[in-house]
């Protein structure tokens, strides 16, 4: 005689390491992980752009873009850009590409680790977020604008969430 009844504990999802039901994922980590992946893609594109500009006349490229986007070539904005690109040589473009590819790889590592809900990725993201806060504060004080303020607030929210999550996991004895 077979027992076809199912015990009630089999219907309740079991808890995984992260402290949430099996099959579900931490939405906060998912959101932060996707944000990190978006940053990885952005900085990868910046690195590719820097390499693309290696053997080109940057002043010509700025003028071409200004005309393409209907900026007045005599405008203050275009003049400022032309002054800034004068400071960039092939060596500096290589430095920019190496730095942005490195940062892209770091953001990719963070993003994938967070999407996989790895505790090491949570700590890595926490450490990196804290390490960039002084620079972000300096930049915000030096040149305040909504973009810099938004980045700072996003990073403070990420920091708060990761500290909260890691403390919660420690209290629950998970992770």
CSV table of C-alpha atoms in Angstrom, one decimal:
chain,number,residue,atom,x,y,z
A,1,UNK,CA,0.0,0.0,0.0
A,2,UNK,CA,1.5,3.4,-1.0
A,3,UNK,CA,1.1,6.6,0.9
A,4,UNK,CA,-0.1,9.2,-1.6
A,5,UNK,CA,-0.5,12.0,0.9
A,6,UNK,CA,2.1,14.7,0.9
A,7,UNK,CA,3.4,15.9,4.2
A,8,UNK,CA,2.9,19.6,4.8
A,9,UNK,CA,6.6,20.4,5.2
A,10,UNK,CA,7.2,19.4,1.6
A,11,UNK,CA,5.0,22.2,0.3
A,12,UNK,CA,6.9,24.9,2.1
A,13,UNK,CA,9.9,26.2,0.2
A,14,UNK,CA,13.2,25.5,1.9
A,15,UNK,CA,15.6,28.3,2.7
A,16,UNK,CA,18.8,28.6,0.8
A,17,UNK,CA,22.0,30.1,2.0
A,18,UNK,CA,20.8,33.7,1.4
A,19,UNK,CA,18.0,33.4,3.9
A,20,UNK,CA,15.2,33.6,1.4
A,21,UNK,CA,13.0,30.9,-0.1
A,22,UNK,CA,14.5,28.5,-2.6
A,23,UNK,CA,14.1,29.8,-6.1
A,24,UNK,CA,13.7,33.4,-5.1
A,25,UNK,CA,16.5,36.0,-5.3
A,26,UNK,CA,17.3,39.0,-3.3
A,27,UNK,CA,15.9,41.9,-5.3
A,28,UNK,CA,18.3,44.4,-3.8
A,29,UNK,CA,21.3,42.4,-4.9
A,30,UNK,CA,19.7,41.8,-8.3
A,31,UNK,CA,19.2,45.6,-8.8
A,32,UNK,CA,22.7,46.4,-7.6
A,33,UNK,CA,24.2,43.6,-9.8
A,34,UNK,CA,22.4,44.9,-12.9
A,35,UNK,CA,23.6,48.4,-12.1
A,36,UNK,CA,27.2,47.1,-11.9
A,37,UNK,CA,26.8,45.3,-15.2
A,38,UNK,CA,25.5,48.5,-16.8
A,39,UNK,CA,28.6,50.3,-15.5
A,40,UNK,CA,30.8,47.5,-16.8
A,41,UNK,CA,29.3,47.9,-20.3
A,42,UNK,CA,29.5,51.7,-20.2
A,43,UNK,CA,33.2,51.7,-19.2
A,44,UNK,CA,34.0,49.0,-21.7
A,45,UNK,CA,32.5,51.3,-24.4
A,46,UNK,CA,34.6,54.2,-23.1
A,47,UNK,CA,37.7,52.1,-23.4
A,48,UNK,CA,36.8,51.0,-26.9
A,49,UNK,CA,36.2,54.7,-27.8
A,50,UNK,CA,39.6,55.7,-26.4
A,51,UNK,CA,41.3,53.0,-28.5
A,52,UNK,CA,39.3,54.1,-31.5
A,53,UNK,CA,40.6,57.7,-31.1
A,54,UNK,CA,44.3,56.6,-30.8
A,55,UNK,CA,45.5,57.6,-34.2
A,56,UNK,CA,43.0,60.3,-35.0
A,57,UNK,CA,43.2,64.1,-34.7
A,58,UNK,CA,41.0,64.8,-31.7
A,59,UNK,CA,40.3,68.4,-32.6
A,60,UNK,CA,38.9,67.2,-36.0
A,61,UNK,CA,36.8,64.6,-34.2
A,62,UNK,CA,35.4,67.2,-31.8
A,63,UNK,CA,34.5,69.5,-34.7
A,64,UNK,CA,32.9,66.6,-36.6
A,65,UNK,CA,30.8,65.7,-33.6
A,66,UNK,CA,29.9,69.3,-32.9
A,67,UNK,CA,28.6,69.7,-36.5
A,68,UNK,CA,26.8,66.4,-36.4
A,69,UNK,CA,24.9,67.4,-33.2
A,70,UNK,CA,24.3,70.9,-34.5
A,71,UNK,CA,26.5,72.7,-32.1
A,72,UNK,CA,27.9,76.1,-33.1
A,73,UNK,CA,31.6,75.4,-33.8
A,74,UNK,CA,32.3,78.9,-32.3
A,75,UNK,CA,30.4,78.2,-29.1
A,76,UNK,CA,31.9,78.4,-25.7
A,77,UNK,CA,31.2,74.7,-25.1
A,78,UNK,CA,33.0,73.6,-28.3
A,79,UNK,CA,35.9,75.9,-27.5
A,80,UNK,CA,36.2,74.4,-24.0
A,81,UNK,CA,36.2,70.8,-25.5
A,82,UNK,CA,38.9,71.8,-28.0
A,83,UNK,CA,41.0,73.2,-25.1
A,84,UNK,CA,40.6,70.0,-23.2
A,85,UNK,CA,41.4,67.6,-26.1
A,86,UNK,CA,44.7,69.5,-26.6
A,87,UNK,CA,45.8,68.0,-23.3
A,88,UNK,CA,45.2,64.4,-24.5
A,89,UNK,CA,47.9,62.6,-26.4
A,90,UNK,CA,48.2,59.0,-27.5
A,91,UNK,CA,49.8,58.0,-24.3
A,92,UNK,CA,47.0,59.5,-22.3
A,93,UNK,CA,44.4,57.7,-24.5
A,94,UNK,CA,46.2,54.4,-23.8
A,95,UNK,CA,46.1,55.2,-20.0
A,96,UNK,CA,42.4,56.0,-20.3
A,97,UNK,CA,41.6,52.7,-22.1
A,98,UNK,CA,43.6,50.6,-19.7
A,99,UNK,CA,41.9,52.3,-16.7
A,100,UNK,CA,38.4,52.0,-18.1
A,101,UNK,CA,38.9,48.4,-19.2
A,102,UNK,CA,40.2,47.6,-15.7
A,103,UNK,CA,37.3,49.3,-14.0
A,104,UNK,CA,34.9,47.6,-16.4
A,105,UNK,CA,36.4,44.2,-15.4
A,106,UNK,CA,36.0,45.1,-11.8
A,107,UNK,CA,32.3,46.2,-12.2
A,108,UNK,CA,31.7,43.0,-14.3
A,109,UNK,CA,33.1,40.9,-11.5
A,110,UNK,CA,31.0,42.7,-8.9
A,111,UNK,CA,27.8,42.5,-11.0
A,112,UNK,CA,28.1,38.8,-11.8
A,113,UNK,CA,29.0,38.0,-8.2
A,114,UNK,CA,26.0,39.9,-6.9
A,115,UNK,CA,23.7,38.3,-9.4
A,116,UNK,CA,24.9,34.9,-8.2
A,117,UNK,CA,24.5,36.2,-4.6
A,118,UNK,CA,28.1,35.5,-3.6
A,119,UNK,CA,29.0,36.9,-0.2
A,120,UNK,CA,32.5,37.7,-1.5
A,121,UNK,CA,30.9,40.0,-4.1
A,122,UNK,CA,28.9,41.7,-1.4
A,123,UNK,CA,32.1,42.5,0.5
A,124,UNK,CA,33.9,43.5,-2.7
A,125,UNK,CA,31.2,45.9,-3.6
A,126,UNK,CA,31.0,47.2,0.0
A,127,UNK,CA,34.8,47.9,0.0
A,128,UNK,CA,34.9,49.5,-3.4
A,129,UNK,CA,31.8,51.7,-2.7
A,130,UNK,CA,33.4,52.9,0.6
A,131,UNK,CA,36.8,53.5,-1.2
A,132,UNK,CA,35.2,55.8,-3.8
A,133,UNK,CA,33.1,57.9,-1.4
A,134,UNK,CA,35.9,60.4,-0.5
A,135,UNK,CA,36.6,61.1,-4.2
A,136,UNK,CA,32.8,61.5,-4.9
A,137,UNK,CA,32.4,63.9,-2.0
A,138,UNK,CA,35.5,65.9,-3.1
A,139,UNK,CA,34.1,66.1,-6.7
A,140,UNK,CA,30.7,67.1,-5.4
A,141,UNK,CA,32.1,69.9,-3.2
A,142,UNK,CA,34.5,71.0,-6.0
A,143,UNK,CA,31.8,71.1,-8.7
A,144,UNK,CA,28.3,70.5,-7.3
A,145,UNK,CA,25.6,69.4,-9.7
A,146,UNK,CA,22.7,67.0,-9.8
A,147,UNK,CA,24.6,64.3,-11.6
A,148,UNK,CA,27.3,64.1,-8.9
A,149,UNK,CA,24.7,64.3,-6.2
A,150,UNK,CA,22.7,61.5,-7.7
A,151,UNK,CA,25.8,59.3,-8.0
A,152,UNK,CA,26.7,59.9,-4.4
A,153,UNK,CA,23.1,59.1,-3.3
A,154,UNK,CA,23.0,55.9,-5.3
A,155,UNK,CA,26.3,54.8,-3.8
A,156,UNK,CA,25.2,55.7,-0.3
A,157,UNK,CA,22.0,53.6,-0.9
A,158,UNK,CA,24.1,50.7,-2.2
A,159,UNK,CA,26.4,51.0,0.9
A,160,UNK,CA,23.5,51.1,3.3
A,161,UNK,CA,21.8,48.1,1.7
A,162,UNK,CA,24.9,46.0,1.7
A,163,UNK,CA,25.7,46.8,5.3
A,164,UNK,CA,22.1,46.0,6.3
A,165,UNK,CA,22.2,42.8,4.3
A,166,UNK,CA,25.5,41.6,5.6
A,167,UNK,CA,24.5,42.4,9.3
A,168,UNK,CA,21.2,40.6,8.7
A,169,UNK,CA,23.0,37.5,7.4
A,170,UNK,CA,25.4,37.6,10.3
A,171,UNK,CA,22.5,37.7,12.8
A,172,UNK,CA,20.7,34.9,11.0
A,173,UNK,CA,23.9,32.8,10.8
A,174,UNK,CA,23.6,32.5,7.0
A,175,UNK,CA,26.0,33.4,4.2
